[in-house]
Coordinates of C-alpha atoms and ligand atoms in Angstrom, one line a residue:
M105 CA -9.3 16.7 -15.6
N106 CA -13.0 17.6 -16.9
P107 CA -15.5 16.3 -14.1
E108 CA -17.6 14.8 -16.9
V109 CA -15.0 13.0 -18.4
L110 CA -14.0 11.3 -15.2
L111 CA -17.4 10.1 -14.8
S112 CA -17.4 9.0 -18.3
R113 CA -14.8 6.5 -17.2
I114 CA -16.4 4.7 -14.2
R115 CA -18.1 1.2 -15.4
V116 CA -21.2 0.3 -13.2
V117 CA -21.3 -3.5 -13.4
L118 CA -24.1 -5.6 -12.3
C119 CA -23.3 -9.0 -11.5
R120 CA -26.2 -11.6 -12.5
P121 CA -29.0 -9.2 -11.7
S122 CA -32.2 -10.8 -11.3
H123 CA -34.8 -8.1 -11.6
P124 CA -35.4 -6.1 -14.9
G125 CA -36.7 -3.6 -13.0
N126 CA -33.8 -3.1 -11.1
I127 CA -31.6 -2.7 -14.2
G128 CA -33.7 0.2 -15.5
A129 CA -33.7 1.8 -12.0
V130 CA -29.8 1.3 -12.0
A131 CA -29.4 3.2 -15.7
R132 CA -31.7 6.3 -14.1
A133 CA -29.6 6.5 -11.0
M134 CA -26.5 6.4 -13.4
K135 CA -27.8 8.8 -15.9
T136 CA -29.0 11.6 -13.2
M137 CA -25.5 11.7 -12.2
G138 CA -23.7 11.7 -15.2
L139 CA -22.4 8.0 -15.4
S140 CA -23.3 6.3 -18.7
N141 CA -21.3 3.1 -18.9
L142 CA -23.5 0.1 -17.9
Y143 CA -22.1 -3.4 -17.8
L144 CA -24.3 -6.6 -17.1
V145 CA -22.7 -9.9 -16.4
S146 CA -25.2 -12.8 -17.1
P147 CA -28.6 -10.9 -16.4
K148 CA -31.6 -13.1 -15.9
Q149 CA -33.9 -11.1 -18.0
F150 CA -32.4 -8.4 -20.5
P151 CA -33.6 -6.6 -22.6
D152 CA -36.8 -6.2 -21.0
P153 CA -39.7 -3.7 -20.9
E154 CA -39.7 -3.5 -17.3
A155 CA -36.1 -2.4 -17.5
D156 CA -37.0 0.4 -20.2
T157 CA -40.2 1.5 -17.9
R158 CA -38.2 1.8 -14.5
A159 CA -35.1 3.7 -16.7
T160 CA -37.6 6.2 -18.2
G161 CA -35.3 8.8 -19.9
A162 CA -32.3 6.8 -19.5
V163 CA -33.3 3.9 -21.8
D164 CA -30.2 5.1 -23.9
L165 CA -27.9 3.8 -21.2
L166 CA -29.9 0.2 -21.4
Q167 CA -29.3 0.5 -25.2
R168 CA -25.5 1.0 -24.8
A169 CA -25.4 -1.3 -22.1
K170 CA -22.8 -4.2 -22.5
V171 CA -23.9 -7.8 -21.7
T172 CA -21.0 -10.1 -20.6
N173 CA -20.7 -13.7 -19.4
S174 CA -18.0 -13.0 -16.7
L175 CA -17.0 -10.4 -14.5
A176 CA -13.6 -10.6 -15.8
D177 CA -15.1 -9.8 -19.3
A178 CA -16.8 -6.8 -18.0
L179 CA -13.6 -5.5 -16.3
A180 CA -11.3 -6.1 -19.2
G181 CA -9.4 -3.1 -20.2
S182 CA -10.0 -1.3 -16.7
T183 CA -7.3 -0.9 -14.2
Y184 CA -9.4 -0.8 -10.6
A185 CA -12.5 -2.0 -9.4
V186 CA -14.5 -1.6 -6.5
A187 CA -16.7 -4.1 -4.8
L188 CA -20.0 -3.1 -3.2
S189 CA -20.9 -5.5 -0.5
A190 CA -22.6 -5.5 2.9
R191 CA -20.2 -7.4 4.7
Q192 CA -16.3 -8.1 4.9
R193 CA -15.6 -11.3 3.2
D194 CA -12.8 -13.8 3.9
L195 CA -9.6 -12.7 1.7
G196 CA -11.4 -10.1 0.2
P197 CA -10.0 -6.3 0.0
V198 CA -10.3 -4.5 3.7
I199 CA -13.8 -2.7 3.5
G200 CA -13.5 1.0 3.2
Q201 CA -16.0 3.9 3.5
P202 CA -17.7 5.3 0.1
R203 CA -16.1 8.9 0.3
E204 CA -12.5 7.7 0.7
T205 CA -12.8 4.9 -1.9
V206 CA -14.5 6.9 -4.6
A207 CA -11.6 9.6 -4.3
R208 CA -9.2 7.0 -4.8
L209 CA -11.2 5.5 -7.8
L210 CA -11.5 9.0 -9.3
A211 CA -7.6 9.2 -8.9
E212 CA -7.5 6.0 -10.9
A213 CA -9.7 7.3 -13.7
E214 CA -7.5 10.0 -14.2
F215 CA -5.4 7.3 -16.1
A216 CA -7.9 4.3 -17.1
E217 CA -11.4 3.0 -17.2
V218 CA -12.4 2.0 -13.7
A219 CA -15.4 -0.1 -12.3
L220 CA -17.9 0.0 -9.5
V221 CA -19.1 -3.7 -9.1
F222 CA -22.4 -4.6 -7.6
G223 CA -24.0 -8.1 -6.8
N224 CA -27.2 -10.2 -7.3
E225 CA -30.1 -9.0 -5.4
T226 CA -30.4 -12.0 -3.0
V227 CA -27.2 -13.6 -2.7
G228 CA -25.0 -10.1 -3.5
L229 CA -21.5 -11.1 -4.9
T230 CA -19.4 -14.4 -4.4
N231 CA -16.1 -14.4 -2.8
E232 CA -14.9 -15.3 -6.4
E233 CA -16.4 -11.9 -7.9
I234 CA -14.9 -9.8 -4.8
L235 CA -11.3 -11.2 -5.5
H236 CA -11.4 -9.6 -9.0
C237 CA -12.0 -6.1 -7.3
Q238 CA -8.6 -4.4 -5.8
A239 CA -10.9 -2.4 -2.8
A240 CA -14.3 -2.9 -1.2
V241 CA -17.1 -0.4 0.2
T242 CA -20.1 -0.8 2.4
I243 CA -22.7 1.9 2.6
P244 CA -23.0 2.7 6.7
T245 CA -26.5 1.8 7.1
N246 CA -28.5 1.2 10.2
P247 CA -27.0 -2.3 11.5
E248 CA -30.2 -3.9 11.8
F249 CA -31.3 -3.2 8.2
S250 CA -28.4 -2.9 6.4
S251 CA -29.5 -4.0 2.6
L252 CA -30.4 -1.4 0.0
N253 CA -32.1 -2.1 -3.0
L254 CA -29.6 -2.5 -5.9
G255 CA -30.7 0.9 -7.6
S256 CA -30.4 2.8 -4.4
A257 CA -27.0 1.4 -3.6
V258 CA -26.1 2.6 -7.2
Q259 CA -27.6 5.8 -6.8
V260 CA -25.5 6.2 -3.6
L261 CA -22.3 5.5 -5.0
C262 CA -23.0 7.5 -8.3
H263 CA -23.8 10.6 -6.1
E264 CA -20.3 10.1 -4.2
C265 CA -18.6 10.0 -7.7
R266 CA -20.5 13.2 -8.8
M267 CA -19.8 15.1 -5.8
A268 CA -15.9 14.2 -6.0
A269 CA -15.6 15.0 -9.5
F270 CA -17.0 18.3 -9.3
S271 CA -15.3 19.0 -6.0
G272 CA -12.7 21.1 -7.9
K273 CA -9.8 19.2 -5.8
P274 CA -7.4 17.4 -7.9
P275 CA -8.4 13.5 -7.3
A276 CA -4.9 12.2 -7.8
A277 CA -3.3 14.5 -5.3
A278 CA -6.1 13.8 -2.8
Q279 CA -5.1 10.3 -2.7
G280 CA -1.5 10.0 -3.2
V281 CA -1.8 7.7 -6.3
T282 CA 2.0 7.5 -7.6
P283 CA 2.0 8.5 -11.2
F284 CA 2.9 5.1 -12.8
I285 CA 6.1 4.8 -14.7
S286 CA 4.6 2.3 -17.0
P287 CA 0.8 2.3 -17.3
A288 CA -1.0 0.7 -14.9
A289 CA -1.8 -2.9 -16.0
T290 CA -5.2 -3.4 -17.1
Q291 CA -7.2 -6.3 -15.4
D292 CA -7.1 -8.6 -18.1
E293 CA -3.5 -8.4 -18.2
V294 CA -3.4 -9.3 -14.4
E295 CA -5.5 -12.2 -15.1
G296 CA -3.4 -13.3 -17.8
L297 CA -0.5 -13.2 -15.3
I298 CA -2.7 -15.1 -12.7
G299 CA -3.4 -17.7 -15.5
H300 CA 0.1 -18.3 -16.3
M301 CA 1.1 -18.6 -12.9
E302 CA -1.4 -21.2 -12.2
S303 CA -0.3 -23.2 -15.1
V304 CA 3.4 -22.7 -14.2
M305 CA 2.8 -23.8 -10.4
T306 CA 0.8 -26.9 -11.7
E307 CA 3.5 -27.8 -14.2
T308 CA 6.3 -27.6 -11.3
G309 CA 3.9 -29.5 -9.1
F310 CA 3.9 -26.6 -6.2
F311 CA 0.1 -26.0 -7.0
N312 CA -2.3 -29.3 -7.2
P313 CA -5.8 -28.3 -9.1
A314 CA -7.2 -31.3 -7.5
Q315 CA -6.6 -29.7 -4.0
P316 CA -6.4 -26.1 -4.5
G317 CA -6.6 -24.9 -1.0
R318 CA -6.3 -21.0 -0.6
L319 CA -3.3 -20.3 -2.8
M320 CA -5.2 -18.8 -6.1
P321 CA -7.5 -16.3 -4.0
K322 CA -4.3 -15.5 -1.7
L323 CA -2.2 -14.6 -4.9
R324 CA -5.1 -12.7 -6.3
R325 CA -5.6 -10.8 -3.3
L326 CA -1.5 -10.0 -3.4
F327 CA -1.6 -8.8 -6.9
G328 CA -5.0 -6.7 -5.9
R329 CA -3.1 -4.9 -3.3
A330 CA 0.2 -4.6 -5.3
R331 CA -1.4 -2.3 -8.3
L332 CA 0.9 -3.9 -10.7
E333 CA 2.1 -1.9 -13.8
Q334 CA 2.4 -3.4 -17.3
D335 CA 6.1 -3.5 -17.2
E336 CA 5.7 -5.3 -14.2
V337 CA 3.4 -7.7 -15.6
N338 CA 5.9 -8.4 -18.5
I339 CA 8.8 -9.0 -16.2
L340 CA 7.0 -11.5 -14.1
R341 CA 5.6 -13.3 -17.2
G342 CA 9.1 -13.4 -18.6
I343 CA 10.1 -15.1 -15.7
L344 CA 7.6 -17.8 -15.5
A345 CA 8.4 -18.3 -19.3
S346 CA 11.9 -18.6 -18.7
T347 CA 11.0 -21.6 -16.3
Q348 CA 8.7 -23.2 -18.7
V349 CA 11.7 -23.3 -21.2
K350 CA 14.0 -25.0 -18.7
T351 CA 11.2 -27.5 -17.5
G352 CA 10.3 -28.3 -20.8
H353 CA 6.8 -27.0 -21.3
G354 CA 7.8 -24.0 -24.0
R355 CA 5.8 -20.9 -23.8
K356 CA 2.2 -20.8 -22.6
G357 CA -0.5 -18.3 -23.1
Ligands
SAH403 N1 -28.4 -9.9 0.5 C1 -27.5 -9.4 -0.4 C2 -27.4 -7.7 -0.8 C3 -28.0 -7.8 -2.1 S1 -28.2 -6.1 -2.3 C4 -26.3 -9.8 0.6 O1 -26.2 -10.0 1.8 O2 -25.1 -9.4 0.0 C5 -27.6 -6.2 -4.1 C6 -26.2 -5.3 -4.1 O3 -26.5 -4.2 -3.6 C7 -25.5 -6.0 -3.1 O4 -24.5 -7.1 -3.6 C8 -24.2 -5.0 -3.0 O5 -23.5 -4.7 -4.1 C9 -25.3 -3.6 -3.0 N2 -25.6 -3.2 -1.8 C10 -26.6 -3.2 -1.0 N3 -26.4 -2.9 0.4 C11 -25.5 -2.4 0.4 C12 -24.5 -2.0 1.2 N4 -25.5 -1.5 2.7 N5 -23.4 -1.5 1.3 C13 -22.8 -1.7 0.2 N6 -23.4 -2.5 -1.0 C14 -24.8 -2.6 -0.8

């Protein structure tokens, strides 16, 4: 596939960025590498003149940036998300290397939109945000000083994306992604399944929302590994709906 088209399918998602200057730096980092889809989840201050100043010639990306209230909304319609995190999290996807993970990301981008997800400057990504991602990456650093500036972290990953897209290697072949029989389920379709499962498990008493424990994060991680297809989501939701008919709860969203 044309490398420019592949790069245009990669969303850069910033979760709760605090400093407008960093948003501008991110836009510039993206545009230098040929990426253009910026998503901002609950930015503290945006739009802002400081963001425009730091973006220099990449103000067009800021103007087209999509602002959402949740990471789930920013990932809707995409099929694969990579979390950028300086450390391994409890129940999060196993941390991989940037090069290998970006190769996989581009293999997925052959079929659909994908995302790189970055955290807030002070607290990083929450565990909940990480569980929306199917893979995670740490940029190798000096172990005594491992936290990059947000704009720098985006630059490193966008550079990897550009190198991989223009390497001339077909990404799908490189990472052994099986061609989907049915298209990959989008993040919002998987969210729909998880929500449906939660309602049914609550109705049957298997899940107690007052004492949730780690059931939902564990299911989320399972589906993140499974890389469900649309048909498979439909089958699982059909099974859930059939139990609701039996228990008298009827069809639920
Ligand atoms: N203090 C925060 C780091 C915030 S830096 C923490 O401990 O998580 C802002 C964002 O840049 C991070 O959420 C992450 O998405 C990215 N980032 C910074 N350094 C990184 C690294 N070494 N590897 C991967 N991502 C990194």
